[in-house]
mmCIF file of C-alpha atoms in Angstrom:
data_model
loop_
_atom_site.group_PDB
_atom_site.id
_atom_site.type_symbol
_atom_site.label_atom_id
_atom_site.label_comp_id
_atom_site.label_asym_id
_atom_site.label_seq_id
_atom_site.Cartn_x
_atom_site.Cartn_y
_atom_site.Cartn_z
ATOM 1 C CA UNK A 276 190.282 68.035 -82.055
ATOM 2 C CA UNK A 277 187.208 66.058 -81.316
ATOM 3 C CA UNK A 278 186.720 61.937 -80.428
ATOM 4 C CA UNK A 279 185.077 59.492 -79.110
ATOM 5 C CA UNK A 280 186.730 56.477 -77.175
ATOM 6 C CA UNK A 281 186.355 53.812 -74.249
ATOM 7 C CA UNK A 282 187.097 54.960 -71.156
ATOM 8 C CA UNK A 283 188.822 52.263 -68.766
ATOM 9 C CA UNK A 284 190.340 51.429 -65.872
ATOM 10 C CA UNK A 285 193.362 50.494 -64.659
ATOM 11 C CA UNK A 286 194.179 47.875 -62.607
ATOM 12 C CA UNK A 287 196.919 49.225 -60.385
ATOM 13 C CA UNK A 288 196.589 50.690 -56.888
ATOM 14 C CA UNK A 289 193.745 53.893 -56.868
ATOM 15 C CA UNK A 290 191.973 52.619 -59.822
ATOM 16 C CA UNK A 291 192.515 55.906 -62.456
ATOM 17 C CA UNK A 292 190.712 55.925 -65.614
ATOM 18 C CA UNK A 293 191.433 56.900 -69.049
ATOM 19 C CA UNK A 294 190.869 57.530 -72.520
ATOM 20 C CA UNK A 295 193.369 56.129 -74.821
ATOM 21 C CA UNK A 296 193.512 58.306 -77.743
ATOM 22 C CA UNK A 297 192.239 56.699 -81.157
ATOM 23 C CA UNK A 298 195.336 56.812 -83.710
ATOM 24 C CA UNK A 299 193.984 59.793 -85.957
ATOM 25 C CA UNK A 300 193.602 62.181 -82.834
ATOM 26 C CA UNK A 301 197.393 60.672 -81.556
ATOM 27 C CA UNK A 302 198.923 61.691 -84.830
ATOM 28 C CA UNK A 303 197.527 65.149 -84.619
ATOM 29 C CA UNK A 304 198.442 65.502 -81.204
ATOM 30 C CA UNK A 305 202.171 64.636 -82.403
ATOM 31 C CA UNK A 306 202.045 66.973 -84.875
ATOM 32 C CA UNK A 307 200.786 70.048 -82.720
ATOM 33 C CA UNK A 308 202.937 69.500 -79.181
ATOM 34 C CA UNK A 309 205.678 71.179 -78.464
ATOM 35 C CA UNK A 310 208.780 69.056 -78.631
ATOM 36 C CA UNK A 311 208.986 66.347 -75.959
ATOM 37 C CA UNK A 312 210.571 66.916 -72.764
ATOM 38 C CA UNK A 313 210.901 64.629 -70.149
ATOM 39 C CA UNK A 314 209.173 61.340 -70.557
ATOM 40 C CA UNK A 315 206.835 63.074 -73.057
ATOM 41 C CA UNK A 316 204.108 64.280 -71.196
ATOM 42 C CA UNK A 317 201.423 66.524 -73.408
ATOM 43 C CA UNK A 318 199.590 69.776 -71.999
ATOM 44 C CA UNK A 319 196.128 69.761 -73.452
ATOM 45 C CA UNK A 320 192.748 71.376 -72.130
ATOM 46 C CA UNK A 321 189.718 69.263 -72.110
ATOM 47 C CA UNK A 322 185.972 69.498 -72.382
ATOM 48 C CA UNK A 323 183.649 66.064 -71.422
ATOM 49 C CA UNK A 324 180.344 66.973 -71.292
ATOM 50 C CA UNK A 325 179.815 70.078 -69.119
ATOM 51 C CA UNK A 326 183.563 69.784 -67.284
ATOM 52 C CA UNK A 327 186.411 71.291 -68.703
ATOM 53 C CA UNK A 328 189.629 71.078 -67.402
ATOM 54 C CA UNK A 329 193.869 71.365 -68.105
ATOM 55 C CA UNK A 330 195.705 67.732 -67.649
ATOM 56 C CA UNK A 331 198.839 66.084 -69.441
ATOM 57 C CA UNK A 332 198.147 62.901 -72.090
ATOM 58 C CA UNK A 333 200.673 60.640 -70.897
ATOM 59 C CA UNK A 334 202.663 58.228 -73.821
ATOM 60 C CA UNK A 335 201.745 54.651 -74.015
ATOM 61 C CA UNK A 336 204.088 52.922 -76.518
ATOM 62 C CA UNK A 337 202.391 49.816 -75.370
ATOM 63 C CA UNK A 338 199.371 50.859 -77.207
ATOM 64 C CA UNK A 339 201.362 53.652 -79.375
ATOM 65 C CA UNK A 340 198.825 56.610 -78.698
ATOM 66 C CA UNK A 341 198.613 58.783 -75.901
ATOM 67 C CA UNK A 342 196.318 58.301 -72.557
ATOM 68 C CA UNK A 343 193.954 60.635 -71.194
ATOM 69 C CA UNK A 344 193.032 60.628 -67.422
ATOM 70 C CA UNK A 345 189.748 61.520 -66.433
ATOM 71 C CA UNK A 346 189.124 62.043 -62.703
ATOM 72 C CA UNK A 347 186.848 60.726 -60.774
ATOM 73 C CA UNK A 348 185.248 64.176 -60.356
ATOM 74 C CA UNK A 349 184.573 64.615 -64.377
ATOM 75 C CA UNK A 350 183.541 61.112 -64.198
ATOM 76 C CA UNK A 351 180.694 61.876 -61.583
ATOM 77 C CA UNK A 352 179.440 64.872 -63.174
ATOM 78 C CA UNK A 353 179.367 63.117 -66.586
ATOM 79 C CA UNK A 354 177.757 59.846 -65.256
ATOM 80 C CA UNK A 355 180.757 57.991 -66.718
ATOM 81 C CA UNK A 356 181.444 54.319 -65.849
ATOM 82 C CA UNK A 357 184.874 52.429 -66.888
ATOM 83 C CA UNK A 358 183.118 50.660 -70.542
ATOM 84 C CA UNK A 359 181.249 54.293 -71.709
ATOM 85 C CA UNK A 360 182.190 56.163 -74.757
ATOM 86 C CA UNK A 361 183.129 59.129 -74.048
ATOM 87 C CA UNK A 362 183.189 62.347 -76.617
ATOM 88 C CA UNK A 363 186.561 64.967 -76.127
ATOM 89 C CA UNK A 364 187.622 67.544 -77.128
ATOM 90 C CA UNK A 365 191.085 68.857 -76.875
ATOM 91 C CA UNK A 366 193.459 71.057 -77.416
ATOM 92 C CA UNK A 367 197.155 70.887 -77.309
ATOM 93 C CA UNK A 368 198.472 73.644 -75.323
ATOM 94 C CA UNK A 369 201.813 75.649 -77.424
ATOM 95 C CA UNK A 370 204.166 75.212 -74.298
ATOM 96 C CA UNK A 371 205.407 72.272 -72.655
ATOM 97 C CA UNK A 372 204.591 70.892 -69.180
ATOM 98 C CA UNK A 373 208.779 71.786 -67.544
ATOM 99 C CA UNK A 374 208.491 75.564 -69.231
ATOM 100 C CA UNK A 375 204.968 76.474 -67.737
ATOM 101 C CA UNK A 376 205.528 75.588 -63.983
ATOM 102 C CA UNK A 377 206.806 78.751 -61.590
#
């Protein structure tokens, strides 16, 4: 799936930032994951720009969509400041995060 959203920052200690997921693209992504395990945690892959890379979305029920980090590393090769819009693209990944570590 494909979208474009805000990326932020957070305020708490190390400063991450995100992308929360716009409703449409959280839907699908509830639809496609595997069934939740843990505290819910999503295995996606993820193209910004030129970076691609394999993260979880983490639940927010504050905000009832899912959140996106983007590390500082996509961030710099993407000139991306907290207050950009950002375009993604991801893809939910068929097995969840417990069954794919070794």
């Amino acid at each position: 799936m494909e979208f474009e959203a805000e990326l932020w920052q957070h305020e708490g200690e190390g400063g991450w930032c995100f992308v929360t997921l716009p409703a449409a693209a959280a839907e699908e992504v509830r639809e496609q994951a595997p069934p939740p395990t843990g505290f819910g945690a999503v295995r996606v892959a993820v193209v910004v720009g030129e970076s691609r890379w394999q993260t979880s979305l983490f639940p927010d029920k504050k905000r009832g969509s899912y959140l996106l980090p983007v590390k500082q590393q996509v961030r710099r090769a993407n000139d991306l400041l907290p207050g950009d819009r950002v375009r993604v693209s991801l893809t939910v990944a068929s097995v969840p995060p417990s069954a794919s570590r070794t």
